[in-house]
Short mmCIF file of C-alpha atoms and ligand atoms in Angstrom, two decimals:
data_model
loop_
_atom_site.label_atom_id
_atom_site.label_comp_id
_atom_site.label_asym_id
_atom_site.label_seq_id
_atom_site.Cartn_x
_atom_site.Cartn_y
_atom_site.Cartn_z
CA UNK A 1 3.25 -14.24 -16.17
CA UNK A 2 3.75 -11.49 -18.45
CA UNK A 3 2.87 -8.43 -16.43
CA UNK A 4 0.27 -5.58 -17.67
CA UNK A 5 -0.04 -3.12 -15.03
CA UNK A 6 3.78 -3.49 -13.29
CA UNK A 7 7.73 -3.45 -14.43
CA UNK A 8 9.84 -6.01 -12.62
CA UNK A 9 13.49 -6.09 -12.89
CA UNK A 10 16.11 -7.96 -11.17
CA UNK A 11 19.64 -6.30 -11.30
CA UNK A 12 22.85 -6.97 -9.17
CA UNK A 13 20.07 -8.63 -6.20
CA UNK A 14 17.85 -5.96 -6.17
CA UNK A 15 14.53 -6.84 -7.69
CA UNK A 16 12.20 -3.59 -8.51
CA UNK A 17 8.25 -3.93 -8.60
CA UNK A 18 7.02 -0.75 -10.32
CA UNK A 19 3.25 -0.05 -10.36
CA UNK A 20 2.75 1.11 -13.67
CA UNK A 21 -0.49 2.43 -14.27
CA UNK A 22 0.57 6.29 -14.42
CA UNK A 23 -2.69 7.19 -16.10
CA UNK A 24 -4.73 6.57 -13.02
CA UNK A 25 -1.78 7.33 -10.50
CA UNK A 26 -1.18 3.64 -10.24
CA UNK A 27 -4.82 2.99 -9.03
CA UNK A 28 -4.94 -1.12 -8.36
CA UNK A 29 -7.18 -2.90 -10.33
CA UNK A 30 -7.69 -6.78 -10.68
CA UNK A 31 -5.20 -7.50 -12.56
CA UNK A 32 -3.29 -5.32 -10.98
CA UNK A 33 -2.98 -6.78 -7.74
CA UNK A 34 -2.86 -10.20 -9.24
CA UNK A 35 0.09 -9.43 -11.00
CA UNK A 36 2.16 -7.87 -7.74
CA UNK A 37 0.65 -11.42 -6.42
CA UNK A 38 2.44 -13.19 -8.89
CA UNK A 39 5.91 -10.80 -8.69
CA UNK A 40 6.01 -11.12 -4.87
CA UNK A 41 6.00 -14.93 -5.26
CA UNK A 42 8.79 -14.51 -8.00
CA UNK A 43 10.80 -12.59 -5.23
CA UNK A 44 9.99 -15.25 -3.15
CA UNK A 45 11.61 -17.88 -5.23
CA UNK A 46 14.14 -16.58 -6.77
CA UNK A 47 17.35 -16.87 -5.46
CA UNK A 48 19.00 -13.66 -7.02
CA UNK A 49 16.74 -11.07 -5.29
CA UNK A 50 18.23 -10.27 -2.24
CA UNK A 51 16.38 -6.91 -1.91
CA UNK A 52 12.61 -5.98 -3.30
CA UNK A 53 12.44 -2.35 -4.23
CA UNK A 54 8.48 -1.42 -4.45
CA UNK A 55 7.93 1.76 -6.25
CA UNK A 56 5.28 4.09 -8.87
CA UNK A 57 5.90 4.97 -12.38
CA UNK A 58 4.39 8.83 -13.23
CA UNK A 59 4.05 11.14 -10.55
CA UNK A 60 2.28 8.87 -7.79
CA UNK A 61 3.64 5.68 -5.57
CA UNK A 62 -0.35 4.69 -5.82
CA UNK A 63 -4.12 5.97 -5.44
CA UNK A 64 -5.01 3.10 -4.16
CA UNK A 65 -8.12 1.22 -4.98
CA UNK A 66 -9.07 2.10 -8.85
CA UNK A 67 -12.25 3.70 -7.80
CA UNK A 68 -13.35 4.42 -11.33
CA UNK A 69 -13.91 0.08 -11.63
CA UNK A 70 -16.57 0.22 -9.40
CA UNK A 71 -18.85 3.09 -11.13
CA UNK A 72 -22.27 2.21 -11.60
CA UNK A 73 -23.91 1.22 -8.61
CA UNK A 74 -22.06 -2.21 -7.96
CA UNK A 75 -23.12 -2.03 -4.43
CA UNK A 76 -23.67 -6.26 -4.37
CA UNK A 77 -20.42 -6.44 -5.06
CA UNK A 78 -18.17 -8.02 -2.28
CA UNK A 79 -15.73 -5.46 -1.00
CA UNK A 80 -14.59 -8.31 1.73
CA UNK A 81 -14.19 -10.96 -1.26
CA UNK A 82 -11.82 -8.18 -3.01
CA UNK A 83 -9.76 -7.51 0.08
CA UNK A 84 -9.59 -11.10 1.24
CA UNK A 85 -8.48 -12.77 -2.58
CA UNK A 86 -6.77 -9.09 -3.79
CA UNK A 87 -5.04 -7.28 -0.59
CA UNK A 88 -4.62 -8.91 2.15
CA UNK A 89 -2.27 -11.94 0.65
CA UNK A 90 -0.14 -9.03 -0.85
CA UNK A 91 0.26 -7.38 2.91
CA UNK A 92 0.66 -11.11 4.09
CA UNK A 93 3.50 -12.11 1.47
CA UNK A 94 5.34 -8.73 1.81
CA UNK A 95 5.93 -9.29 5.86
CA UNK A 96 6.12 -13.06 5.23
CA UNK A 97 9.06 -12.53 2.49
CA UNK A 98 12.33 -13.04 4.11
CA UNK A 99 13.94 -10.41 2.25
CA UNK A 100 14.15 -6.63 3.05
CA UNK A 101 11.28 -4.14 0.96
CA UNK A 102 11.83 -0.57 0.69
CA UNK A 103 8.87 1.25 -0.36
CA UNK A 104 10.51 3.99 -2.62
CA UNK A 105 7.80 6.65 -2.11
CA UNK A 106 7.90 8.69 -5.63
CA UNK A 107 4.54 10.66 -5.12
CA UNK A 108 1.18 10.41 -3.35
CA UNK A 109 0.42 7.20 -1.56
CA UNK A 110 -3.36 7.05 -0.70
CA UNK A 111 -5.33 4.42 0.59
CA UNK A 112 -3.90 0.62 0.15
CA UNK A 113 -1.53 2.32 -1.94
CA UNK A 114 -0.29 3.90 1.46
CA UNK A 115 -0.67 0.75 3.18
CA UNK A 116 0.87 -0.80 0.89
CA UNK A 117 4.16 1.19 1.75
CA UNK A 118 3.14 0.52 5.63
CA UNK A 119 3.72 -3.07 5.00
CA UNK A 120 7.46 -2.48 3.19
CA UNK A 121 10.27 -2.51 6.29
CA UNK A 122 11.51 0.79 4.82
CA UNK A 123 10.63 3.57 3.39
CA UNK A 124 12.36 6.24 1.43
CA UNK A 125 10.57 9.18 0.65
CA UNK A 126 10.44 12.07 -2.23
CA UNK A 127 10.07 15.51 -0.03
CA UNK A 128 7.59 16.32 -3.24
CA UNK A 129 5.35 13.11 -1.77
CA UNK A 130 2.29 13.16 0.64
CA UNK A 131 0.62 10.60 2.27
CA UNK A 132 -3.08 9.79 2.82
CA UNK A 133 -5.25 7.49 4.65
CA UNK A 134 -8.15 8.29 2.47
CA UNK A 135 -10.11 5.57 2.99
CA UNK A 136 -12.71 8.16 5.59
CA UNK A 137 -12.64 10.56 2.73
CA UNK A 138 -14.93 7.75 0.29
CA UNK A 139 -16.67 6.59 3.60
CA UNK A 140 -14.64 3.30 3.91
CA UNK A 141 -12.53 1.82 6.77
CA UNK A 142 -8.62 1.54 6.80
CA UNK A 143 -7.78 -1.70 5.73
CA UNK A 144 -4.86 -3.79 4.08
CA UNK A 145 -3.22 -3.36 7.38
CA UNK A 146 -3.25 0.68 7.67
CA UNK A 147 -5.13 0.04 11.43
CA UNK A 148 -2.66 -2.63 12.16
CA UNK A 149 0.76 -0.70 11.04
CA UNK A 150 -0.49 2.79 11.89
CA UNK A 151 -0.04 2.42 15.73
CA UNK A 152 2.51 0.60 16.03
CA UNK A 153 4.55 3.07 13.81
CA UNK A 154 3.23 6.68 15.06
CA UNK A 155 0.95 5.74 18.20
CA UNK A 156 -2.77 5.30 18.65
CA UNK A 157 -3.20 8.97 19.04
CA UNK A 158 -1.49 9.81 15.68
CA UNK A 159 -3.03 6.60 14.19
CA UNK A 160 -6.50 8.33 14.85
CA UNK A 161 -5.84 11.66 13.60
CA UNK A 162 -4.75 10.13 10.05
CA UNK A 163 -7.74 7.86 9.69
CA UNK A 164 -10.50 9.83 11.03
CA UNK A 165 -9.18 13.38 9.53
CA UNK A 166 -7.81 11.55 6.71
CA UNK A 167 -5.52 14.78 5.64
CA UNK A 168 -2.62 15.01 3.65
CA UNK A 169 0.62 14.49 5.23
CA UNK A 170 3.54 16.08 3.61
CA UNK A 171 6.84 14.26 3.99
CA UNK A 172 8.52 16.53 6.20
CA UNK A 173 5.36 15.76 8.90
CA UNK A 174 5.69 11.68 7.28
CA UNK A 175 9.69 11.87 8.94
CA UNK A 176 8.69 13.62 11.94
CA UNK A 177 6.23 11.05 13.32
CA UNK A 178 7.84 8.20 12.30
CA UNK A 179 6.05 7.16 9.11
CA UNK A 180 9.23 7.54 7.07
CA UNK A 181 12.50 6.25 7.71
CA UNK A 182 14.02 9.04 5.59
CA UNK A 183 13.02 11.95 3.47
CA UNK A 184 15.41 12.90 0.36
CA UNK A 185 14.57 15.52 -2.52
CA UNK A 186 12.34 14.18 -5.61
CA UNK A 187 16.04 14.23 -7.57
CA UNK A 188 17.54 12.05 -5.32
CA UNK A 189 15.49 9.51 -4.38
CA UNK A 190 16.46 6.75 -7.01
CA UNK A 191 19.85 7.17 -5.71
CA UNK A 192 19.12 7.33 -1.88
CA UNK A 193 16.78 3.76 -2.98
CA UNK A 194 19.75 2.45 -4.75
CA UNK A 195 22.52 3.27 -1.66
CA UNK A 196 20.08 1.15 0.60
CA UNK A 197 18.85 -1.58 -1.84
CA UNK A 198 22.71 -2.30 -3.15
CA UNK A 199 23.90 -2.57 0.78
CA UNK A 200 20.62 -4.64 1.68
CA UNK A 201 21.33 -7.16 -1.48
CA UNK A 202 24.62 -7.38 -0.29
CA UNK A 203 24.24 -8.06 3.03
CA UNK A 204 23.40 -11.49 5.56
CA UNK A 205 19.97 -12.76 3.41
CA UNK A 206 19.82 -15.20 5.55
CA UNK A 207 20.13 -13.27 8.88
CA UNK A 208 18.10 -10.37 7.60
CA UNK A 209 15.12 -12.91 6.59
CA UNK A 210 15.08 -14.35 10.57
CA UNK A 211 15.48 -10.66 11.63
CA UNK A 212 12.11 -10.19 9.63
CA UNK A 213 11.03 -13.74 10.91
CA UNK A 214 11.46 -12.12 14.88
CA UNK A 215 10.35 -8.58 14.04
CA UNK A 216 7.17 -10.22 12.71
CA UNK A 217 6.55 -12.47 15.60
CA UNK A 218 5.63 -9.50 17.53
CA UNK A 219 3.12 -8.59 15.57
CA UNK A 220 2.05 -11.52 13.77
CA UNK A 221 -0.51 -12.70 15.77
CA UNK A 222 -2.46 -9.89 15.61
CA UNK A 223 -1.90 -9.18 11.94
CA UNK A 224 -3.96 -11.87 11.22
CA UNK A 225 -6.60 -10.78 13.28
CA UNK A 226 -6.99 -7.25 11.89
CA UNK A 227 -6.68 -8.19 8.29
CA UNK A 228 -9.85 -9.90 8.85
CA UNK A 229 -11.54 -7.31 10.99
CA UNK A 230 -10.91 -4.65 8.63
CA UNK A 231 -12.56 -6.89 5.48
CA UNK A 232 -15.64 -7.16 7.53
CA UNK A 233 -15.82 -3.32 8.38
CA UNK A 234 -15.34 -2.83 4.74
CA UNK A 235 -17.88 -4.33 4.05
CA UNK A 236 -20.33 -3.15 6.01
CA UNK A 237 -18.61 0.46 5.30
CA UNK A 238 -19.02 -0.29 1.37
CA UNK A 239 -22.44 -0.94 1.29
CA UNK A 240 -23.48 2.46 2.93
CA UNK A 241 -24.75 5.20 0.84
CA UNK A 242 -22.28 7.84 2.24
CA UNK A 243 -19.55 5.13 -0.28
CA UNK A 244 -22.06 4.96 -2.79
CA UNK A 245 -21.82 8.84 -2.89
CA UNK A 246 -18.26 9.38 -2.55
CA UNK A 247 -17.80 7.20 -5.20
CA UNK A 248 -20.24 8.83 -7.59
CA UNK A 249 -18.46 12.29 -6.38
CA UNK A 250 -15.26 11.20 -7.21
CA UNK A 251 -16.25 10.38 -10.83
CA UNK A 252 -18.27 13.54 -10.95
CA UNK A 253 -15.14 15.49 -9.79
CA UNK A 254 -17.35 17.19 -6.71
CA UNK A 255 -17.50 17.17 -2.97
CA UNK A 256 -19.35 13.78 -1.45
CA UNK A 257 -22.36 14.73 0.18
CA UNK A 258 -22.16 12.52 3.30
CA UNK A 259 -25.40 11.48 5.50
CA UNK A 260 -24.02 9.50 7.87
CA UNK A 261 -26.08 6.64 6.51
O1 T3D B 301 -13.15 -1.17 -2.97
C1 T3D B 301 -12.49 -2.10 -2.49
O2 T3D B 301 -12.26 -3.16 -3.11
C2 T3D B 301 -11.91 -1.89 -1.11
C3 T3D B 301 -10.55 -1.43 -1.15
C4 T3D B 301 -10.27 -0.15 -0.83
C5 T3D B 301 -8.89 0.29 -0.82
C6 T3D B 301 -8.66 1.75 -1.09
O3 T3D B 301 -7.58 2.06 -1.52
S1 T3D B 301 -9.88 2.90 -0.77
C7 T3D B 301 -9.09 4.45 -1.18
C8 T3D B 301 -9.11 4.70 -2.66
N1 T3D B 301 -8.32 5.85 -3.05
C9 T3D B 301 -8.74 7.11 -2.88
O4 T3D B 301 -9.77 7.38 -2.35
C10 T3D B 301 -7.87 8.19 -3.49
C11 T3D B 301 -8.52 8.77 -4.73
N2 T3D B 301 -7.69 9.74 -5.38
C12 T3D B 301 -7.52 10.98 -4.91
O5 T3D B 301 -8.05 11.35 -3.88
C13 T3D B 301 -6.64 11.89 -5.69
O6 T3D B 301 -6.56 11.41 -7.00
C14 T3D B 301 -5.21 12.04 -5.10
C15 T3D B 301 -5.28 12.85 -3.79
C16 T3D B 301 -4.56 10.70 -4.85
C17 T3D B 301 -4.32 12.83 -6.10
O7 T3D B 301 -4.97 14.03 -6.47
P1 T3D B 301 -4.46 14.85 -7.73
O8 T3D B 301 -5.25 16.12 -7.75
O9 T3D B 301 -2.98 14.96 -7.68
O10 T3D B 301 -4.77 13.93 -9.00
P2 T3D B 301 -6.22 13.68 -9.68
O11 T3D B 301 -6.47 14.73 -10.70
O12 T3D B 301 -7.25 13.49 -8.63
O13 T3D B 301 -5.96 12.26 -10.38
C18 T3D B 301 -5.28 12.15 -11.64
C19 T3D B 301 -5.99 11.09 -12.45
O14 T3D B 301 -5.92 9.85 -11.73
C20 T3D B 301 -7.48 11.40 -12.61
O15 T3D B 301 -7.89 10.88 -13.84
P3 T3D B 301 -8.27 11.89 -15.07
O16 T3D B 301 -9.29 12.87 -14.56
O17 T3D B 301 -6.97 12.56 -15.43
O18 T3D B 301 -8.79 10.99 -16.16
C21 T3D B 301 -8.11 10.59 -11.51
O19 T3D B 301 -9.46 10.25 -11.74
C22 T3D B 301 -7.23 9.34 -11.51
N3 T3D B 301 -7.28 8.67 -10.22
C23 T3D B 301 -6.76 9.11 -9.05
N4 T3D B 301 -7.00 8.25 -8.10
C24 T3D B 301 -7.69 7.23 -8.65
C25 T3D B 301 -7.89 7.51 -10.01
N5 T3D B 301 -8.57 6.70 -10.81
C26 T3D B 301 -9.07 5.56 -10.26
N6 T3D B 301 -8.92 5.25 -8.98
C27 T3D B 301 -8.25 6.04 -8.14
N7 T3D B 301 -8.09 5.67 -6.83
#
């Protein structure tokens, strides 16, 4: 596939999926997703990545959902068709590949972009970064396995508080609860990425891919579960007129009205 919307490289085992849509801060559209679809299987199969490095071009990891695709009242749209064909395989394949991720965190992750990085088994973050579980903020529910991830990383308490008051976390608050393995200035965070993704390429594959394999057994049963919990409360969330509004809002660069309806 010749990618569009991401850079893939594959150097000395350590393969690097860039999301490069810098214009939008990496927002995923269609394609988009399809093509980190398509790179994750390439990681997959090839033998020479020992290590998947996901990361954002610009100044953001990623916005998440490209909001702006969905202007103009598209309410029949599916939102469960577009997380069950677009998100959840990518969350699926990224816990499923038996090969360590790092999520190198460059600038704002919000929405699936941050759950995106919630599904990596590391990440390394820029102290100039934040973090936001947005998804309250356009009157949608967490999903791409934020509500699965989130507790299990910072507790059910914590979990709450980011979804429901959906604020920014800075990355020195990201370390402290346990959202971040490790927090490095902006400068060095290509070379704090490269210190772990060099020793991970060059370490037991094998033995690091059934590490994964046991890790995910604890929650795997579950994951499953809440993938498809979350699609159906996004869907129902989606069709209210509180998302409607935010939506319009967004474009119109203004506060979202919200009527609880
Ligand atoms: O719908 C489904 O299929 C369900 C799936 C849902 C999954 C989700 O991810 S829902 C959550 C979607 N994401 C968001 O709600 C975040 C939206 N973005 C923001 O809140 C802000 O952009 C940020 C806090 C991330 C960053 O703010 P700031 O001030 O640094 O940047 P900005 O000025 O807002 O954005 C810069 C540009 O990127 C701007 O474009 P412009 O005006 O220069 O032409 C902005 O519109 C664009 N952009 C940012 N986020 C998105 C986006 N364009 C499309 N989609 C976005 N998500």
């Amino acid at each position: 596939m010749d990618y569009q919307t991401i850079l893939w490289a594959v150097q000395d085992g350590v393969a690097t999926l860039t999301l490069n849509r810098p214009d939008v801060l990496n927002a995923f559209n269609k394609q988009m997703t399809d093509e980190i679809q398509d790179a994750l299987k390439q990681a997959e199969r090839d033998k020479a990545v020992r290590c998947l490095v996901v990361t954002g071009a610009g100044r953001a990891f990623s916005a998440g959902e490209d909001l702006k695709a969905h202007q103009g009242g598209e309410i029949q749209r599916s939102i469960a068709d577009a997380v069950r064909t677009r998100y959840n395989p990518i969350i699926l394949k990224m816990r499923g590949l038996e090969k360590p991720i790092i999520a190198a965190i460059n600038g704002v992750a919000a929405g699936a972009g941050l759950s995106l990085a919630l599904a990596a088994d590391l990440r390394i973050m820029s102290d100039k970064a934040k973090l936001i579980e947005a998804f309250s903020r356009i009157g949608l529910v967490p999903d791409s396995g934020s509500s699965f991830f989130l507790p299990w990383l910072v507790g059910i308490g914590k979990a709450a508080e980011l979804c429901l008051l959906a604020e920014d976390v800075p990355a020195d608050e990201a370390w402290r609860i346990g959202l971040v393995n490790k927090v490095v200035p902006a400068g060095e965070l290509a070379s704090a990425t490269a210190a772990w993704a060099n020793k991970l390429a060059q370490g037991p594959t094998v033995a690091y891919g059934l590490t994964k394999r046991a890790l995910n057994r604890a929650l795997h049963a579950q994951l499953h579960e809440i993938l498809e919990y979350e699609m159906h409360g996004q869907e129902t969330a989606g069709r209210t007129a509180d998302a409607q509004e935010a939506i319009a809002a967004f474009a119109e660069k203004r506060t979202p009205v919200f009527k609880g309806e």
